[in-house]
Amino acid sequence: MKKSNQILSVQNLKISFTQYVKGLNTRRITPIKSLHVSINAGEIMAVIGASGSGKSLLAHAILGILPGNATCDGDIIYCGEPLTAEKKIQLRGKEISLIPQSVNYLDPLMRVAEQVKIGLPKKDANKRQQELFRRYGLKEKDGDLYPFQLSGGMLRRVLFATSVRDNIKLVIADEPTPGIHPEALSAILNQLRAFADDGAAVMLITHDIVSALTVCDRVTVLKDGKTIETAKADKFSADGKGLQHWYSRALWNALPQNSFSIYEEVQACL
Ligand SMILES: Nc1ncnc2c1ncn2[C@@H]1O[C@H](COP(=O)(O)OP(=O)(O)OP(=O)(O)O)[C@@H](O)[C@H]1O
Ligand SMILES: [Mg+2]
């Protein structure tokens, strides 16, 4: 049943891949076993977990951009209705926006200013693109460059600018901040907060728990393709006693600003 302000609900998500082994023999692997996450309008949900825990696949399943050898089970409900394959295509880039993890999602053969203009209303696309460049610390002349001519941090800011659109209801940001200088980092986090304050649901996938906690409302913790806990952001405080799962506490306590406890299982996450 949909709660009145719920934008996204993912329940029992399972993702398998068929792979070829030894000639034409195939095998199936299931790295995503049971993911659950729900996000309300006006809320930022941080999604954390070690490398390989399933964060990007969760994002790609919602967007409908899993590779062809993937099969997906479970329920994805968007604004109270099942998010079908057709709807994913229809809503992508309009109501549902992805800030991808990899800068390879940019077109290598198109100047970056042109890429930011895609999907903006034609009549003021130039003005809006220039505003977005200013907001994310990019210079006007950077717009004439191709992706290979920009640094990694600049490319991440371009990616972010491509996601800022009117009528967005769900924003999925997959590691939007690594390699970004502090000013642009806070501009990006503030922009995510502004999306939420305007009524969107925001999924912030990140390894940077501390920065995420400055803007997020709740945190979902993934481990080995499963959701192990969803907690309010304020539970990530002091020694993390308010967290239910030992792994969430271990993640929190492994941070240098906390007790810096070393748990082998959480090293990959930081
Ligand atoms: N196309 C694929 N074929 C087979 N397995 C895959 C494929 N894509 C991802 N996986 C596996 O699924 C698991 C989850 O991958 P995913 O990319 O979602 O991790 P992640 O949590 O985003 O990691 P990171 O923090 O490094 O970005 C990993 O074990 C990965 O090896
Ligand atoms: Mg990832």
PDB file of C-alpha atoms and ligand atoms in Angstrom:
ATOM      1  CA  MET A   1       0.000   0.000   0.000  1.00  0.00           C
ATOM      2  CA  LYS A   2       1.366   3.421  -0.942  1.00  0.00           C
ATOM      3  CA  LYS A   3       1.921   5.893   1.837  1.00  0.00           C
ATOM      4  CA  SER A   4       0.606   9.245   0.678  1.00  0.00           C
ATOM      5  CA  ASN A   5       3.972  10.920   0.209  1.00  0.00           C
ATOM      6  CA  GLN A   6       5.979   7.896  -0.894  1.00  0.00           C
ATOM      7  CA  ILE A   7       7.664   8.379  -4.279  1.00  0.00           C
ATOM      8  CA  LEU A   8       9.695   5.177  -4.519  1.00  0.00           C
ATOM      9  CA  SER A   9       9.378   1.780  -2.947  1.00  0.00           C
ATOM     10  CA  VAL A  10      11.705  -1.079  -3.888  1.00  0.00           C
ATOM     11  CA  GLN A  11      10.870  -4.400  -2.252  1.00  0.00           C
ATOM     12  CA  ASN A  12      12.647  -7.767  -2.522  1.00  0.00           C
ATOM     13  CA  LEU A  13      14.767  -6.695  -5.466  1.00  0.00           C
ATOM     14  CA  LYS A  14      16.836  -9.555  -6.846  1.00  0.00           C
ATOM     15  CA  ILE A  15      19.162  -9.253  -9.841  1.00  0.00           C
ATOM     16  CA  SER A  16      20.793 -12.185 -11.628  1.00  0.00           C
ATOM     17  CA  PHE A  17      23.186 -12.337 -14.564  1.00  0.00           C
ATOM     18  CA  THR A  18      23.595 -15.122 -17.090  1.00  0.00           C
ATOM     19  CA  GLN A  19      27.229 -15.620 -17.984  1.00  0.00           C
ATOM     20  CA  TYR A  20      28.928 -17.867 -20.537  1.00  0.00           C
ATOM     21  CA  VAL A  21      31.447 -20.339 -19.172  1.00  0.00           C
ATOM     22  CA  LYS A  22      33.413 -22.854 -21.240  1.00  0.00           C
ATOM     23  CA  GLY A  23      31.968 -22.352 -24.735  1.00  0.00           C
ATOM     24  CA  LEU A  24      28.190 -22.321 -24.808  1.00  0.00           C
ATOM     25  CA  ASN A  25      27.594 -23.402 -21.212  1.00  0.00           C
ATOM     26  CA  THR A  26      25.980 -20.761 -19.082  1.00  0.00           C
ATOM     27  CA  ARG A  27      25.707 -20.068 -15.375  1.00  0.00           C
ATOM     28  CA  ARG A  28      23.623 -17.664 -13.377  1.00  0.00           C
ATOM     29  CA  ILE A  29      24.952 -15.510 -10.601  1.00  0.00           C
ATOM     30  CA  THR A  30      22.751 -13.480  -8.259  1.00  0.00           C
ATOM     31  CA  PRO A  31      24.765 -10.657  -6.728  1.00  0.00           C
ATOM     32  CA  ILE A  32      21.606  -8.802  -5.626  1.00  0.00           C
ATOM     33  CA  LYS A  33      19.555 -10.984  -3.334  1.00  0.00           C
ATOM     34  CA  SER A  34      17.094  -8.845  -1.449  1.00  0.00           C
ATOM     35  CA  LEU A  35      17.122  -5.070  -1.547  1.00  0.00           C
ATOM     36  CA  HIS A  36      14.498  -2.858   0.028  1.00  0.00           C
ATOM     37  CA  VAL A  37      14.434   0.906   0.019  1.00  0.00           C
ATOM     38  CA  SER A  38      11.649   3.452   0.077  1.00  0.00           C
ATOM     39  CA  ILE A  39      11.929   7.206  -0.263  1.00  0.00           C
ATOM     40  CA  ASN A  40       9.331   9.848   0.458  1.00  0.00           C
ATOM     41  CA  ALA A  41       8.794  13.181  -1.222  1.00  0.00           C
ATOM     42  CA  GLY A  42      11.052  15.772   0.395  1.00  0.00           C
ATOM     43  CA  GLU A  43      13.515  13.202   1.671  1.00  0.00           C
ATOM     44  CA  ILE A  44      17.162  12.391   0.977  1.00  0.00           C
ATOM     45  CA  MET A  45      17.951   8.729   1.520  1.00  0.00           C
ATOM     46  CA  ALA A  46      21.666   7.980   1.636  1.00  0.00           C
ATOM     47  CA  VAL A  47      22.548   4.476   0.427  1.00  0.00           C
ATOM     48  CA  ILE A  48      25.833   3.155   1.757  1.00  0.00           C
ATOM     49  CA  GLY A  49      27.668  -0.159   1.675  1.00  0.00           C
ATOM     50  CA  ALA A  50      30.966  -1.685   0.608  1.00  0.00           C
ATOM     51  CA  SER A  51      32.141  -1.752  -2.979  1.00  0.00           C
ATOM     52  CA  GLY A  52      30.173  -4.499  -4.742  1.00  0.00           C
ATOM     53  CA  SER A  53      27.271  -4.444  -2.262  1.00  0.00           C
ATOM     54  CA  GLY A  54      24.807  -3.523  -5.019  1.00  0.00           C
ATOM     55  CA  LYS A  55      24.373   0.245  -4.890  1.00  0.00           C
ATOM     56  CA  SER A  56      24.804   0.960  -8.605  1.00  0.00           C
ATOM     57  CA  LEU A  57      22.760  -2.076  -9.668  1.00  0.00           C
ATOM     58  CA  LEU A  58      19.921  -0.824  -7.463  1.00  0.00           C
ATOM     59  CA  ALA A  59      20.088   2.537  -9.281  1.00  0.00           C
ATOM     60  CA  HIS A  60      20.290   0.892 -12.706  1.00  0.00           C
ATOM     61  CA  ALA A  61      17.320  -1.394 -11.975  1.00  0.00           C
ATOM     62  CA  ILE A  62      15.167   1.620 -11.088  1.00  0.00           C
ATOM     63  CA  LEU A  63      16.258   3.434 -14.248  1.00  0.00           C
ATOM     64  CA  GLY A  64      15.860   0.338 -16.459  1.00  0.00           C
ATOM     65  CA  ILE A  65      19.455   0.414 -17.661  1.00  0.00           C
ATOM     66  CA  LEU A  66      20.697  -3.007 -16.518  1.00  0.00           C
ATOM     67  CA  PRO A  67      22.735  -4.915 -19.110  1.00  0.00           C
ATOM     68  CA  GLY A  68      20.922  -7.316 -21.459  1.00  0.00           C
ATOM     69  CA  ASN A  69      22.085 -10.451 -19.609  1.00  0.00           C
ATOM     70  CA  ALA A  70      20.467  -9.307 -16.352  1.00  0.00           C
ATOM     71  CA  THR A  71      17.105 -10.448 -14.977  1.00  0.00           C
ATOM     72  CA  CYS A  72      15.365  -8.587 -12.267  1.00  0.00           C
ATOM     73  CA  ASP A  73      12.698  -9.762  -9.767  1.00  0.00           C
ATOM     74  CA  GLY A  74      10.820  -7.918  -7.059  1.00  0.00           C
ATOM     75  CA  ASP A  75       8.634  -4.841  -6.886  1.00  0.00           C
ATOM     76  CA  ILE A  76       9.543  -1.311  -7.867  1.00  0.00           C
ATOM     77  CA  ILE A  77       6.686   1.068  -7.141  1.00  0.00           C
ATOM     78  CA  TYR A  78       6.876   4.691  -8.287  1.00  0.00           C
ATOM     79  CA  CYS A  79       4.221   7.154  -7.116  1.00  0.00           C
ATOM     80  CA  GLY A  80       1.952   4.277  -6.153  1.00  0.00           C
ATOM     81  CA  GLU A  81       2.150   2.396  -9.479  1.00  0.00           C
ATOM     82  CA  PRO A  82       4.448  -0.388 -10.650  1.00  0.00           C
ATOM     83  CA  LEU A  83       7.411   1.086 -12.508  1.00  0.00           C
ATOM     84  CA  THR A  84       7.158  -0.916 -15.738  1.00  0.00           C
ATOM     85  CA  ALA A  85       9.870  -1.087 -18.414  1.00  0.00           C
ATOM     86  CA  GLU A  86       7.841   1.304 -20.603  1.00  0.00           C
ATOM     87  CA  LYS A  87       7.404   3.794 -17.784  1.00  0.00           C
ATOM     88  CA  LYS A  88      11.118   3.718 -17.004  1.00  0.00           C
ATOM     89  CA  ILE A  89      11.869   4.765 -20.587  1.00  0.00           C
ATOM     90  CA  GLN A  90       9.155   7.407 -20.512  1.00  0.00           C
ATOM     91  CA  LEU A  91      10.237   8.963 -17.187  1.00  0.00           C
ATOM     92  CA  ARG A  92      14.017   8.734 -17.468  1.00  0.00           C
ATOM     93  CA  GLY A  93      15.606  12.166 -17.697  1.00  0.00           C
ATOM     94  CA  LYS A  94      12.201  13.809 -17.184  1.00  0.00           C
ATOM     95  CA  GLU A  95      10.766  12.835 -13.774  1.00  0.00           C
ATOM     96  CA  ILE A  96      13.511  10.401 -12.805  1.00  0.00           C
ATOM     97  CA  SER A  97      17.032  11.648 -13.090  1.00  0.00           C
ATOM     98  CA  LEU A  98      20.327   9.786 -12.691  1.00  0.00           C
ATOM     99  CA  ILE A  99      23.655  11.315 -11.829  1.00  0.00           C
ATOM    100  CA  PRO A 100      25.779   8.336 -12.862  1.00  0.00           C
ATOM    101  CA  GLN A 101      28.836   7.027 -11.058  1.00  0.00           C
ATOM    102  CA  SER A 102      31.020   6.958 -14.140  1.00  0.00           C
ATOM    103  CA  VAL A 103      31.949   9.945 -16.282  1.00  0.00           C
ATOM    104  CA  ASN A 104      31.882   7.506 -19.229  1.00  0.00           C
ATOM    105  CA  TYR A 105      28.158   8.223 -19.396  1.00  0.00           C
ATOM    106  CA  LEU A 106      29.030  11.501 -21.129  1.00  0.00           C
ATOM    107  CA  ASP A 107      29.189  11.484 -24.930  1.00  0.00           C
ATOM    108  CA  PRO A 108      32.899  11.696 -25.840  1.00  0.00           C
ATOM    109  CA  LEU A 109      32.117  13.365 -29.166  1.00  0.00           C
ATOM    110  CA  MET A 110      29.894  16.178 -27.938  1.00  0.00           C
ATOM    111  CA  ARG A 111      31.016  19.460 -26.344  1.00  0.00           C
ATOM    112  CA  VAL A 112      30.024  19.468 -22.701  1.00  0.00           C
ATOM    113  CA  ALA A 113      27.869  22.626 -22.895  1.00  0.00           C
ATOM    114  CA  GLU A 114      25.725  20.889 -25.525  1.00  0.00           C
ATOM    115  CA  GLN A 115      25.335  17.835 -23.279  1.00  0.00           C
ATOM    116  CA  VAL A 116      24.093  19.992 -20.417  1.00  0.00           C
ATOM    117  CA  LYS A 117      21.508  21.609 -22.740  1.00  0.00           C
ATOM    118  CA  ILE A 118      19.870  18.261 -23.608  1.00  0.00           C
ATOM    119  CA  GLY A 119      16.373  18.187 -22.130  1.00  0.00           C
ATOM    120  CA  LEU A 120      16.340  21.878 -21.149  1.00  0.00           C
ATOM    121  CA  PRO A 121      13.519  23.994 -22.592  1.00  0.00           C
ATOM    122  CA  LYS A 122      14.859  25.137 -26.006  1.00  0.00           C
ATOM    123  CA  LYS A 123      14.107  28.835 -25.653  1.00  0.00           C
ATOM    124  CA  ASP A 124      16.317  29.392 -22.632  1.00  0.00           C
ATOM    125  CA  ALA A 125      18.668  26.407 -22.864  1.00  0.00           C
ATOM    126  CA  ASN A 126      21.766  28.636 -23.315  1.00  0.00           C
ATOM    127  CA  LYS A 127      20.955  30.784 -20.315  1.00  0.00           C
ATOM    128  CA  ARG A 128      20.120  27.783 -18.113  1.00  0.00           C
ATOM    129  CA  GLN A 129      23.303  25.963 -19.137  1.00  0.00           C
ATOM    130  CA  GLN A 130      25.419  29.029 -18.290  1.00  0.00           C
ATOM    131  CA  GLU A 131      23.690  29.371 -14.917  1.00  0.00           C
ATOM    132  CA  LEU A 132      24.369  25.695 -14.150  1.00  0.00           C
ATOM    133  CA  PHE A 133      28.031  26.090 -15.102  1.00  0.00           C
ATOM    134  CA  ARG A 134      28.369  29.057 -12.747  1.00  0.00           C
ATOM    135  CA  ARG A 135      26.580  27.214  -9.952  1.00  0.00           C
ATOM    136  CA  TYR A 136      28.973  24.271 -10.134  1.00  0.00           C
ATOM    137  CA  GLY A 137      32.174  26.278 -10.536  1.00  0.00           C
ATOM    138  CA  LEU A 138      32.690  25.655 -14.259  1.00  0.00           C
ATOM    139  CA  LYS A 139      33.907  28.456 -16.516  1.00  0.00           C
ATOM    140  CA  GLU A 140      31.971  29.525 -19.590  1.00  0.00           C
ATOM    141  CA  LYS A 141      34.825  28.528 -21.901  1.00  0.00           C
ATOM    142  CA  ASP A 142      34.867  24.997 -20.427  1.00  0.00           C
ATOM    143  CA  GLY A 143      31.595  24.453 -22.278  1.00  0.00           C
ATOM    144  CA  ASP A 144      33.421  24.328 -25.627  1.00  0.00           C
ATOM    145  CA  LEU A 145      35.565  21.427 -24.504  1.00  0.00           C
ATOM    146  CA  TYR A 146      35.041  17.723 -25.098  1.00  0.00           C
ATOM    147  CA  PRO A 147      34.943  15.351 -22.098  1.00  0.00           C
ATOM    148  CA  PHE A 148      38.533  14.137 -22.603  1.00  0.00           C
ATOM    149  CA  GLN A 149      39.759  17.739 -22.187  1.00  0.00           C
ATOM    150  CA  LEU A 150      38.288  18.128 -18.677  1.00  0.00           C
ATOM    151  CA  SER A 151      39.582  16.870 -15.336  1.00  0.00           C
ATOM    152  CA  GLY A 152      37.720  14.144 -13.432  1.00  0.00           C
ATOM    153  CA  GLY A 153      36.329  16.651 -10.925  1.00  0.00           C
ATOM    154  CA  MET A 154      35.103  18.961 -13.699  1.00  0.00           C
ATOM    155  CA  LEU A 155      33.429  16.055 -15.486  1.00  0.00           C
ATOM    156  CA  ARG A 156      31.566  15.105 -12.311  1.00  0.00           C
ATOM    157  CA  ARG A 157      30.248  18.667 -12.096  1.00  0.00           C
ATOM    158  CA  VAL A 158      29.147  18.503 -15.738  1.00  0.00           C
ATOM    159  CA  LEU A 159      27.332  15.229 -14.985  1.00  0.00           C
ATOM    160  CA  PHE A 160      25.595  16.891 -12.079  1.00  0.00           C
ATOM    161  CA  ALA A 161      24.526  19.826 -14.258  1.00  0.00           C
ATOM    162  CA  THR A 162      22.931  17.390 -16.755  1.00  0.00           C
ATOM    163  CA  SER A 163      20.598  16.139 -14.015  1.00  0.00           C
ATOM    164  CA  VAL A 164      19.134  19.468 -12.916  1.00  0.00           C
ATOM    165  CA  ARG A 165      15.766  19.654 -14.664  1.00  0.00           C
ATOM    166  CA  ASP A 166      12.291  20.967 -13.949  1.00  0.00           C
ATOM    167  CA  ASN A 167       9.593  18.437 -12.895  1.00  0.00           C
ATOM    168  CA  ILE A 168      12.061  16.038 -11.338  1.00  0.00           C
ATOM    169  CA  LYS A 169      10.390  13.768  -8.765  1.00  0.00           C
ATOM    170  CA  LEU A 170      13.143  11.253  -8.127  1.00  0.00           C
ATOM    171  CA  VAL A 171      16.880  11.983  -8.260  1.00  0.00           C
ATOM    172  CA  ILE A 172      19.367   9.132  -8.025  1.00  0.00           C
ATOM    173  CA  ALA A 173      22.916  10.366  -7.456  1.00  0.00           C
ATOM    174  CA  ASP A 174      25.466   7.557  -7.704  1.00  0.00           C
ATOM    175  CA  GLU A 175      28.640   8.755  -5.961  1.00  0.00           C
ATOM    176  CA  PRO A 176      28.312  12.348  -7.161  1.00  0.00           C
ATOM    177  CA  THR A 177      31.115  13.784  -5.046  1.00  0.00           C
ATOM    178  CA  PRO A 178      34.470  11.914  -5.250  1.00  0.00           C
ATOM    179  CA  GLY A 179      37.401  13.995  -6.455  1.00  0.00           C
ATOM    180  CA  ILE A 180      35.515  17.247  -6.052  1.00  0.00           C
ATOM    181  CA  HIS A 181      36.910  20.274  -4.248  1.00  0.00           C
ATOM    182  CA  PRO A 182      35.100  21.305  -1.034  1.00  0.00           C
ATOM    183  CA  GLU A 183      33.202  24.243  -2.548  1.00  0.00           C
ATOM    184  CA  ALA A 184      31.744  22.198  -5.390  1.00  0.00           C
ATOM    185  CA  LEU A 185      31.047  19.363  -2.913  1.00  0.00           C
ATOM    186  CA  SER A 186      28.887  21.583  -0.774  1.00  0.00           C
ATOM    187  CA  ALA A 187      27.204  23.065  -3.882  1.00  0.00           C
ATOM    188  CA  ILE A 188      26.267  19.536  -4.949  1.00  0.00           C
ATOM    189  CA  LEU A 189      25.020  18.473  -1.514  1.00  0.00           C
ATOM    190  CA  ASN A 190      23.048  21.719  -1.207  1.00  0.00           C
ATOM    191  CA  GLN A 191      21.555  21.129  -4.640  1.00  0.00           C
ATOM    192  CA  LEU A 192      20.435  17.642  -3.582  1.00  0.00           C
ATOM    193  CA  ARG A 193      18.887  19.186  -0.467  1.00  0.00           C
ATOM    194  CA  ALA A 194      17.162  21.787  -2.647  1.00  0.00           C
ATOM    195  CA  PHE A 195      15.694  19.024  -4.868  1.00  0.00           C
ATOM    196  CA  ALA A 196      14.278  17.378  -1.741  1.00  0.00           C
ATOM    197  CA  ASP A 197      13.039  20.648  -0.244  1.00  0.00           C
ATOM    198  CA  ASP A 198      11.207  21.263  -3.534  1.00  0.00           C
ATOM    199  CA  GLY A 199       9.392  17.949  -3.011  1.00  0.00           C
ATOM    200  CA  ALA A 200      11.555  15.424  -4.859  1.00  0.00           C
ATOM    201  CA  ALA A 201      12.776  12.126  -3.416  1.00  0.00           C
ATOM    202  CA  VAL A 202      16.561  11.846  -3.537  1.00  0.00           C
ATOM    203  CA  MET A 203      18.696   8.717  -3.365  1.00  0.00           C
ATOM    204  CA  LEU A 204      22.291   9.621  -2.534  1.00  0.00           C
ATOM    205  CA  ILE A 205      24.610   6.665  -3.102  1.00  0.00           C
ATOM    206  CA  THR A 206      27.911   7.375  -1.421  1.00  0.00           C
ATOM    207  CA  HIS A 207      31.014   6.198   0.402  1.00  0.00           C
ATOM    208  CA  ASP A 208      31.266   9.597   2.093  1.00  0.00           C
ATOM    209  CA  ILE A 209      28.939   8.996   5.041  1.00  0.00           C
ATOM    210  CA  VAL A 210      30.056  12.103   6.900  1.00  0.00           C
ATOM    211  CA  SER A 211      29.214  14.496   4.048  1.00  0.00           C
ATOM    212  CA  ALA A 212      25.959  12.644   3.343  1.00  0.00           C
ATOM    213  CA  LEU A 213      24.863  13.035   6.962  1.00  0.00           C
ATOM    214  CA  THR A 214      25.021  16.826   6.621  1.00  0.00           C
ATOM    215  CA  VAL A 215      22.058  16.705   4.225  1.00  0.00           C
ATOM    216  CA  CYS A 216      20.297  13.319   4.375  1.00  0.00           C
ATOM    217  CA  ASP A 217      17.235  12.308   6.407  1.00  0.00           C
ATOM    218  CA  ARG A 218      17.697   8.532   6.504  1.00  0.00           C
ATOM    219  CA  VAL A 219      20.365   6.017   5.597  1.00  0.00           C
ATOM    220  CA  THR A 220      19.958   2.565   4.057  1.00  0.00           C
ATOM    221  CA  VAL A 221      22.873   0.180   4.575  1.00  0.00           C
ATOM    222  CA  LEU A 222      23.568  -2.556   2.006  1.00  0.00           C
ATOM    223  CA  LYS A 223      25.752  -5.590   2.507  1.00  0.00           C
ATOM    224  CA  ASP A 224      26.386  -8.354  -0.046  1.00  0.00           C
ATOM    225  CA  GLY A 225      23.313  -7.556  -2.124  1.00  0.00           C
ATOM    226  CA  LYS A 226      20.935  -7.238   0.834  1.00  0.00           C
ATOM    227  CA  THR A 227      19.466  -4.322   2.737  1.00  0.00           C
ATOM    228  CA  ILE A 228      20.475  -4.820   6.328  1.00  0.00           C
ATOM    229  CA  GLU A 229      19.116  -1.658   7.920  1.00  0.00           C
ATOM    230  CA  THR A 230      17.436   1.652   7.309  1.00  0.00           C
ATOM    231  CA  ALA A 231      17.986   4.195  10.061  1.00  0.00           C
ATOM    232  CA  LYS A 232      17.300   7.853  10.673  1.00  0.00           C
ATOM    233  CA  ALA A 233      20.396   9.991  10.035  1.00  0.00           C
ATOM    234  CA  ASP A 234      20.639  11.020  13.688  1.00  0.00           C
ATOM    235  CA  LYS A 235      21.276   7.380  14.676  1.00  0.00           C
ATOM    236  CA  PHE A 236      24.702   7.826  13.092  1.00  0.00           C
ATOM    237  CA  SER A 237      26.054   9.735  16.055  1.00  0.00           C
ATOM    238  CA  ALA A 238      28.246   9.169  19.130  1.00  0.00           C
ATOM    239  CA  ASP A 239      29.194   5.480  19.224  1.00  0.00           C
ATOM    240  CA  GLY A 240      26.329   4.431  16.938  1.00  0.00           C
ATOM    241  CA  LYS A 241      24.487   2.552  19.694  1.00  0.00           C
ATOM    242  CA  GLY A 242      21.151   3.532  18.175  1.00  0.00           C
ATOM    243  CA  LEU A 243      21.916   1.489  15.046  1.00  0.00           C
ATOM    244  CA  GLN A 244      20.400  -1.980  14.963  1.00  0.00           C
ATOM    245  CA  HIS A 245      22.874  -3.995  12.892  1.00  0.00           C
ATOM    246  CA  TRP A 246      26.450  -4.628  13.992  1.00  0.00           C
ATOM    247  CA  TYR A 247      27.683  -3.898  10.471  1.00  0.00           C
ATOM    248  CA  SER A 248      26.126  -0.404  10.444  1.00  0.00           C
ATOM    249  CA  ARG A 249      27.798   0.287  13.801  1.00  0.00           C
ATOM    250  CA  ALA A 250      31.104  -1.086  12.509  1.00  0.00           C
ATOM    251  CA  LEU A 251      30.927   1.141   9.434  1.00  0.00           C
ATOM    252  CA  TRP A 252      30.267   4.175  11.583  1.00  0.00           C
ATOM    253  CA  ASN A 253      32.940   3.390  14.154  1.00  0.00           C
ATOM    254  CA  ALA A 254      35.571   2.717  11.488  1.00  0.00           C
ATOM    255  CA  LEU A 255      35.597   6.402  10.520  1.00  0.00           C
ATOM    256  CA  PRO A 256      38.725   8.302  11.610  1.00  0.00           C
ATOM    257  CA  GLN A 257      36.598  10.923  13.396  1.00  0.00           C
ATOM    258  CA  ASN A 258      34.946   8.170  15.455  1.00  0.00           C
ATOM    259  CA  SER A 259      36.832   5.407  17.220  1.00  0.00           C
ATOM    260  CA  PHE A 260      38.692   4.432  14.004  1.00  0.00           C
ATOM    261  CA  SER A 261      38.072   0.772  14.876  1.00  0.00           C
ATOM    262  CA  ILE A 262      39.365  -1.586  12.252  1.00  0.00           C
ATOM    263  CA  TYR A 263      36.956  -4.204  11.014  1.00  0.00           C
ATOM    264  CA  GLU A 264      38.188  -6.071   7.971  1.00  0.00           C
ATOM    265  CA  GLU A 265      34.684  -6.332   6.548  1.00  0.00           C
ATOM    266  CA  VAL A 266      34.181  -2.595   6.391  1.00  0.00           C
ATOM    267  CA  GLN A 267      37.516  -1.539   4.902  1.00  0.00           C
ATOM    268  CA  ALA A 268      36.219  -1.776   1.324  1.00  0.00           C
ATOM    269  CA  CYS A 269      33.468   0.637   2.173  1.00  0.00           C
ATOM    270  CA  LEU A 270      35.552   3.618   3.202  1.00  0.00           C
TER     271      LEU A 270
HETATM  272  N1  LIG B   1      27.168  -6.865 -15.619  1.00  0.00           N
HETATM  273  C1  LIG B   1      27.445  -7.601 -14.526  1.00  0.00           C
HETATM  274  N2  LIG B   1      27.608  -8.946 -14.628  1.00  0.00           N
HETATM  275  C2  LIG B   1      27.852  -9.695 -13.524  1.00  0.00           C
HETATM  276  N3  LIG B   1      27.975  -9.198 -12.274  1.00  0.00           N
HETATM  277  C3  LIG B   1      27.831  -7.876 -12.120  1.00  0.00           C
HETATM  278  C4  LIG B   1      27.564  -7.001 -13.226  1.00  0.00           C
HETATM  279  N4  LIG B   1      27.473  -5.717 -12.770  1.00  0.00           N
HETATM  280  C5  LIG B   1      27.693  -5.803 -11.425  1.00  0.00           C
HETATM  281  N5  LIG B   1      27.900  -7.083 -11.046  1.00  0.00           N
HETATM  282  C6  LIG B   1      28.170  -7.535  -9.668  1.00  0.00           C
HETATM  283  O1  LIG B   1      27.143  -7.080  -8.820  1.00  0.00           O
HETATM  284  C7  LIG B   1      27.673  -6.666  -7.567  1.00  0.00           C
HETATM  285  C8  LIG B   1      27.191  -5.276  -7.231  1.00  0.00           C
HETATM  286  O2  LIG B   1      27.735  -4.353  -8.175  1.00  0.00           O
HETATM  287  P1  LIG B   1      27.504  -2.801  -8.055  1.00  0.00           P
HETATM  288  O3  LIG B   1      28.129  -2.166  -9.262  1.00  0.00           O
HETATM  289  O4  LIG B   1      26.064  -2.533  -7.818  1.00  0.00           O
HETATM  290  O5  LIG B   1      28.343  -2.442  -6.737  1.00  0.00           O
HETATM  291  P2  LIG B   1      28.459  -1.055  -5.963  1.00  0.00           P
HETATM  292  O6  LIG B   1      27.883  -1.254  -4.593  1.00  0.00           O
HETATM  293  O7  LIG B   1      27.894   0.039  -6.798  1.00  0.00           O
HETATM  294  O8  LIG B   1      30.050  -0.889  -5.824  1.00  0.00           O
HETATM  295  P3  LIG B   1      30.963   0.449  -5.879  1.00  0.00           P
HETATM  296  O9  LIG B   1      30.870   1.065  -4.521  1.00  0.00           O
HETATM  297  O10 LIG B   1      32.334  -0.108  -6.154  1.00  0.00           O
HETATM  298  O11 LIG B   1      30.470   1.316  -6.991  1.00  0.00           O
HETATM  299  C9  LIG B   1      29.191  -6.808  -7.669  1.00  0.00           C
HETATM  300  O12 LIG B   1      29.543  -8.012  -7.030  1.00  0.00           O
HETATM  301  C10 LIG B   1      29.453  -6.890  -9.148  1.00  0.00           C
HETATM  302  O13 LIG B   1      30.554  -7.720  -9.418  1.00  0.00           O
HETATM  303 MG    MG B   2      28.714   1.648  -7.805  1.00  0.00          MG
END
